[in-house]
Amino acid sequence: MLNTTLFSNYIKHILNAKSRHGTHSPFVYRLVDEVIYDFSAKEAYADLENMRKQLLKDERVITVTDLGAGSHINNQKQKAVKSIAKNALKPKKLAQLLYRLAKEFNPKQILELGTCLGLTSAYFAKALPQAKVVTMEGCPQTAQIAQENWQKLGINNVEVIVGNFDETLAPFIAQQQNLDFVFIDGNHRKEATLNYFNLCLPKVHEHSVLVFDDIYWSKGMQQAWEQIKAHPQVSVSIDLFWIGLVFFRKGQAKQDFKIRF
């Protein structure tokens, strides 16, 4: 079913967003020009997209534990893996952007909230084999399939933590010296998203990157995004419609950008 609100917001975004030529920040201009708009093929993409093709044909039916806001497509407890792959995996264009962002900022550790079938985690892991990817997932059965996928891809730098984010995130963050790169893609509710953001704040530093998925998914998510980018610790935000990026760069004038992607 067409999400008319999402479609309307997308049209508004396209009408108001700029390309790299509309940005006056050297940092953002270079990021858009050399990373966001880098659509060239990378060697790692082929194996990862082959894994997507396999998942889209996977007939296995699993029991899904959904602790978040659910799905606009299918909220049934029993789901075929291929249905999850079709409706929940990040599109190729977006998954490959996340790969490039990780490559660009070169974090020592990536934290992902929302493993799903592990494809985005695999993109992160392939982008930075020397980094540790920690991914959190509320559903044990999808986490199990994700682990199978990483094994097939020869990935050994991903750790999955299974459980409710409300119980697993705070203890994990408390153990970290800092957070370099965080991708928040789970529990698409305003209060939960703001809570994850606030939990991360004490551990971010000047070069940290926080990426928020589905910032226009609902009215609540839009409100959460507005509050996040307005936070005094956030110096730069980039709204790509499908995801939002926030940075904490010291000495940079506070600016918000809407970029076509």
Short mmCIF file of C-alpha atoms in Angstrom, two decimals:
data_model
loop_
_atom_site.label_atom_id
_atom_site.label_comp_id
_atom_site.label_asym_id
_atom_site.label_seq_id
_atom_site.Cartn_x
_atom_site.Cartn_y
_atom_site.Cartn_z
CA MET A 1 0.00 0.00 0.00
CA LEU A 2 1.31 3.44 -0.95
CA ASN A 3 2.30 5.57 2.00
CA THR A 4 0.85 8.85 0.75
CA THR A 5 2.42 10.90 3.54
CA LEU A 6 5.88 9.55 2.72
CA PHE A 7 5.33 10.23 -0.98
CA SER A 8 4.17 13.79 -0.27
CA ASN A 9 7.19 14.42 1.94
CA TYR A 10 9.49 13.07 -0.76
CA ILE A 11 8.09 15.50 -3.33
CA LYS A 12 8.58 18.38 -0.90
CA HIS A 13 12.12 17.22 -0.21
CA ILE A 14 13.03 17.06 -3.90
CA LEU A 15 11.63 20.55 -4.46
CA ASN A 16 13.64 22.02 -1.58
CA ALA A 17 16.81 19.94 -1.65
CA LYS A 18 20.04 21.03 -3.31
CA SER A 19 22.85 19.32 -5.16
CA ARG A 20 26.49 19.77 -4.17
CA HIS A 21 26.49 23.09 -6.02
CA GLY A 22 24.01 24.52 -3.53
CA THR A 23 26.25 23.94 -0.53
CA HIS A 24 28.57 26.61 0.82
CA SER A 25 30.35 24.39 3.33
CA PRO A 26 33.63 22.95 1.98
CA PHE A 27 33.20 19.92 4.24
CA VAL A 28 29.69 19.17 2.97
CA TYR A 29 30.52 19.99 -0.67
CA ARG A 30 33.40 17.49 -0.70
CA LEU A 31 31.32 14.86 1.13
CA VAL A 32 28.49 15.20 -1.38
CA ASP A 33 30.75 15.37 -4.42
CA GLU A 34 33.23 12.62 -3.57
CA VAL A 35 31.24 10.25 -1.34
CA ILE A 36 27.46 10.67 -1.56
CA TYR A 37 27.50 11.13 -5.35
CA ASP A 38 30.14 8.47 -6.00
CA PHE A 39 28.07 5.94 -7.94
CA SER A 40 31.02 4.05 -9.39
CA ALA A 41 31.14 0.29 -8.90
CA LYS A 42 33.25 -1.10 -6.06
CA GLU A 43 34.73 -4.58 -6.04
CA ALA A 44 32.97 -5.52 -2.80
CA TYR A 45 29.49 -4.72 -4.12
CA ALA A 46 29.12 -7.80 -6.32
CA ASP A 47 29.27 -10.43 -3.55
CA LEU A 48 27.01 -8.37 -1.31
CA GLU A 49 24.37 -7.90 -3.98
CA ASN A 50 24.59 -11.59 -4.85
CA MET A 51 23.72 -12.27 -1.21
CA ARG A 52 20.69 -10.00 -1.58
CA LYS A 53 19.57 -12.04 -4.61
CA GLN A 54 19.85 -15.25 -2.60
CA LEU A 55 17.79 -13.77 0.24
CA LEU A 56 15.10 -12.63 -2.19
CA LYS A 57 14.67 -16.29 -3.18
CA ASP A 58 14.85 -17.75 0.34
CA GLU A 59 11.60 -19.63 0.99
CA ARG A 60 12.26 -20.32 4.67
CA VAL A 61 9.58 -19.06 7.06
CA ILE A 62 10.71 -17.69 10.41
CA THR A 63 9.05 -16.25 13.49
CA VAL A 64 9.74 -12.53 13.67
CA THR A 65 10.05 -10.77 17.00
CA ASP A 66 9.26 -7.13 16.23
CA LEU A 67 10.03 -4.83 19.18
CA GLY A 68 9.85 -1.61 17.18
CA ALA A 69 7.17 0.30 15.33
CA GLY A 70 6.60 -2.60 12.97
CA SER A 71 6.36 -2.48 9.23
CA HIS A 72 4.22 -0.48 6.81
CA ILE A 73 4.15 -3.60 4.62
CA ASN A 74 3.58 -6.74 6.67
CA ASN A 75 3.19 -7.09 10.43
CA GLN A 76 2.57 -10.86 10.51
CA LYS A 77 4.61 -12.84 13.04
CA GLN A 78 5.42 -15.62 10.56
CA LYS A 79 7.32 -14.28 7.57
CA ALA A 80 9.22 -15.76 4.66
CA VAL A 81 12.84 -14.68 4.51
CA LYS A 82 12.31 -13.52 0.93
CA SER A 83 9.47 -11.26 2.10
CA ILE A 84 11.69 -9.71 4.78
CA ALA A 85 14.42 -9.24 2.19
CA LYS A 86 12.02 -7.55 -0.23
CA ASN A 87 10.48 -5.18 2.31
CA ALA A 88 13.11 -4.56 4.97
CA LEU A 89 16.59 -4.68 3.42
CA LYS A 90 18.11 -1.34 2.55
CA PRO A 91 17.96 -0.70 -1.23
CA LYS A 92 21.22 -1.20 -3.10
CA LYS A 93 21.74 2.54 -3.61
CA LEU A 94 21.40 3.25 0.11
CA ALA A 95 23.39 0.24 1.32
CA GLN A 96 26.25 1.23 -0.96
CA LEU A 97 26.11 4.80 0.32
CA LEU A 98 26.52 3.47 3.87
CA TYR A 99 29.53 1.50 2.64
CA ARG A 100 31.08 4.69 1.25
CA LEU A 101 30.32 6.71 4.36
CA ALA A 102 32.02 4.10 6.54
CA LYS A 103 34.98 4.04 4.18
CA GLU A 104 35.23 7.84 4.22
CA PHE A 105 35.15 8.34 7.99
CA ASN A 106 37.17 5.21 8.78
CA PRO A 107 35.87 4.56 12.31
CA LYS A 108 37.54 2.02 14.55
CA GLN A 109 34.11 0.70 15.51
CA ILE A 110 30.67 0.87 13.92
CA LEU A 111 27.53 0.43 16.00
CA GLU A 112 24.34 -0.55 14.17
CA LEU A 113 20.89 -0.70 15.72
CA GLY A 114 18.78 -3.05 13.62
CA THR A 115 20.58 -6.01 12.05
CA CYS A 116 17.68 -7.45 10.04
CA LEU A 117 19.19 -10.11 7.75
CA GLY A 118 22.69 -8.70 8.10
CA LEU A 119 23.19 -7.18 4.66
CA THR A 120 23.91 -3.64 5.86
CA SER A 121 26.21 -5.03 8.55
CA ALA A 122 28.01 -6.90 5.77
CA TYR A 123 28.40 -3.70 3.76
CA PHE A 124 29.97 -2.04 6.80
CA ALA A 125 32.22 -5.03 7.46
CA LYS A 126 33.43 -5.17 3.85
CA ALA A 127 34.05 -1.42 3.81
CA LEU A 128 36.32 -1.64 6.84
CA PRO A 129 37.68 -5.17 7.43
CA GLN A 130 40.02 -3.78 10.10
CA ALA A 131 37.15 -2.22 12.09
CA LYS A 132 34.77 -3.92 14.49
CA VAL A 133 31.09 -3.86 13.60
CA VAL A 134 28.71 -4.32 16.52
CA THR A 135 25.11 -4.77 15.46
CA MET A 136 22.05 -5.09 17.70
CA GLU A 137 18.92 -7.02 16.79
CA GLY A 138 15.71 -7.70 18.67
CA CYS A 139 14.73 -10.83 16.74
CA PRO A 140 16.75 -14.01 17.40
CA GLN A 141 15.75 -15.74 14.15
CA THR A 142 16.70 -12.88 11.84
CA ALA A 143 19.96 -12.52 13.79
CA GLN A 144 20.66 -16.20 13.15
CA ILE A 145 20.16 -15.78 9.41
CA ALA A 146 22.39 -12.69 9.47
CA GLN A 147 25.16 -14.74 11.07
CA GLU A 148 24.78 -17.40 8.38
CA ASN A 149 25.10 -14.70 5.72
CA TRP A 150 28.27 -13.25 7.23
CA GLN A 151 29.79 -16.72 7.36
CA LYS A 152 28.99 -17.28 3.67
CA LEU A 153 30.63 -13.94 2.84
CA GLY A 154 33.75 -14.76 4.86
CA ILE A 155 33.10 -11.89 7.28
CA ASN A 156 34.57 -12.26 10.76
CA ASN A 157 34.57 -8.70 12.12
CA VAL A 158 30.89 -8.48 13.09
CA GLU A 159 29.42 -9.12 16.54
CA VAL A 160 25.65 -9.33 16.98
CA ILE A 161 23.95 -8.55 20.30
CA VAL A 162 20.43 -10.00 20.45
CA GLY A 163 17.79 -8.44 22.67
CA ASN A 164 15.61 -5.43 23.27
CA PHE A 165 17.55 -2.23 22.57
CA ASP A 166 16.05 -0.76 25.75
CA GLU A 167 18.00 -3.41 27.65
CA THR A 168 21.14 -3.84 25.54
CA LEU A 169 22.09 -0.37 24.30
CA ALA A 170 22.76 1.55 27.51
CA PRO A 171 25.05 -1.12 29.05
CA PHE A 172 26.98 -1.41 25.79
CA ILE A 173 27.50 2.34 25.46
CA ALA A 174 28.54 2.59 29.11
CA GLN A 175 31.44 0.25 28.34
CA GLN A 176 32.70 2.31 25.39
CA GLN A 177 35.29 5.05 25.56
CA ASN A 178 33.63 6.78 22.61
CA LEU A 179 31.34 6.20 19.63
CA ASP A 180 32.78 6.78 16.17
CA PHE A 181 30.00 5.79 13.78
CA VAL A 182 26.44 4.82 14.71
CA PHE A 183 23.69 3.72 12.32
CA ILE A 184 20.28 3.86 14.00
CA ASP A 185 17.78 1.70 12.15
CA GLY A 186 15.47 0.18 14.71
CA ASN A 187 12.26 0.95 16.60
CA HIS A 188 11.02 3.76 14.36
CA ARG A 189 9.29 5.71 17.11
CA LYS A 190 9.96 9.28 18.15
CA GLU A 191 10.62 8.58 21.82
CA ALA A 192 12.85 5.57 21.16
CA THR A 193 14.88 7.40 18.49
CA LEU A 194 15.44 10.39 20.75
CA ASN A 195 16.40 8.06 23.58
CA TYR A 196 19.03 6.34 21.40
CA PHE A 197 20.39 9.73 20.36
CA ASN A 198 20.61 10.94 23.95
CA LEU A 199 22.32 7.73 25.06
CA CYS A 200 24.96 8.24 22.35
CA LEU A 201 25.64 11.92 23.08
CA PRO A 202 28.00 11.51 26.08
CA LYS A 203 30.31 9.30 23.97
CA VAL A 204 30.42 11.25 20.69
CA HIS A 205 33.49 13.29 19.72
CA GLU A 206 34.42 15.83 17.08
CA HIS A 207 34.71 13.21 14.33
CA SER A 208 31.71 11.08 15.26
CA VAL A 209 29.00 10.37 12.70
CA LEU A 210 25.44 9.42 13.58
CA VAL A 211 23.18 8.14 10.80
CA PHE A 212 19.42 7.95 11.31
CA ASP A 213 17.33 5.79 9.02
CA ASP A 214 13.79 6.55 7.81
CA ILE A 215 13.63 10.10 9.15
CA TYR A 216 10.36 10.65 7.24
CA TRP A 217 8.87 7.25 8.09
CA SER A 218 6.17 8.83 10.28
CA LYS A 219 5.22 12.15 11.80
CA GLY A 220 6.94 11.07 15.00
CA MET A 221 10.17 10.27 13.17
CA GLN A 222 10.06 13.67 11.46
CA GLN A 223 9.67 15.33 14.86
CA ALA A 224 12.55 13.31 16.26
CA TRP A 225 14.77 14.35 13.32
CA GLU A 226 13.92 18.01 13.85
CA GLN A 227 14.85 17.78 17.52
CA ILE A 228 18.07 15.90 16.78
CA LYS A 229 19.40 18.34 14.21
CA ALA A 230 18.48 21.29 16.47
CA HIS A 231 20.50 19.90 19.38
CA PRO A 232 23.30 22.30 20.39
CA GLN A 233 25.95 19.57 20.13
CA VAL A 234 25.07 18.94 16.48
CA SER A 235 27.05 21.26 14.20
CA VAL A 236 26.04 19.92 10.77
CA SER A 237 23.11 17.85 9.59
CA ILE A 238 22.53 16.43 6.11
CA ASP A 239 19.01 15.35 5.17
CA LEU A 240 19.05 12.84 2.31
CA PHE A 241 15.37 12.03 2.90
CA TRP A 242 15.95 8.30 3.33
CA ILE A 243 18.59 8.89 5.98
CA GLY A 244 19.85 11.81 8.04
CA LEU A 245 23.49 12.41 8.97
CA VAL A 246 24.61 14.42 11.98
CA PHE A 247 28.11 15.65 12.79
CA PHE A 248 29.72 17.24 15.82
CA ARG A 249 32.56 19.18 14.21
CA LYS A 250 34.01 21.85 16.49
CA GLY A 251 34.49 25.37 15.17
CA GLN A 252 31.97 24.89 12.37
CA ALA A 253 28.93 27.15 12.11
CA LYS A 254 25.71 25.27 12.68
CA GLN A 255 24.17 24.39 9.33
CA ASP A 256 21.44 22.07 8.07
CA PHE A 257 21.44 20.78 4.50
CA LYS A 258 18.82 19.03 2.37
CA ILE A 259 20.58 17.14 -0.43
CA ARG A 260 19.03 15.30 -3.37
CA PHE A 261 19.96 11.64 -3.44
#
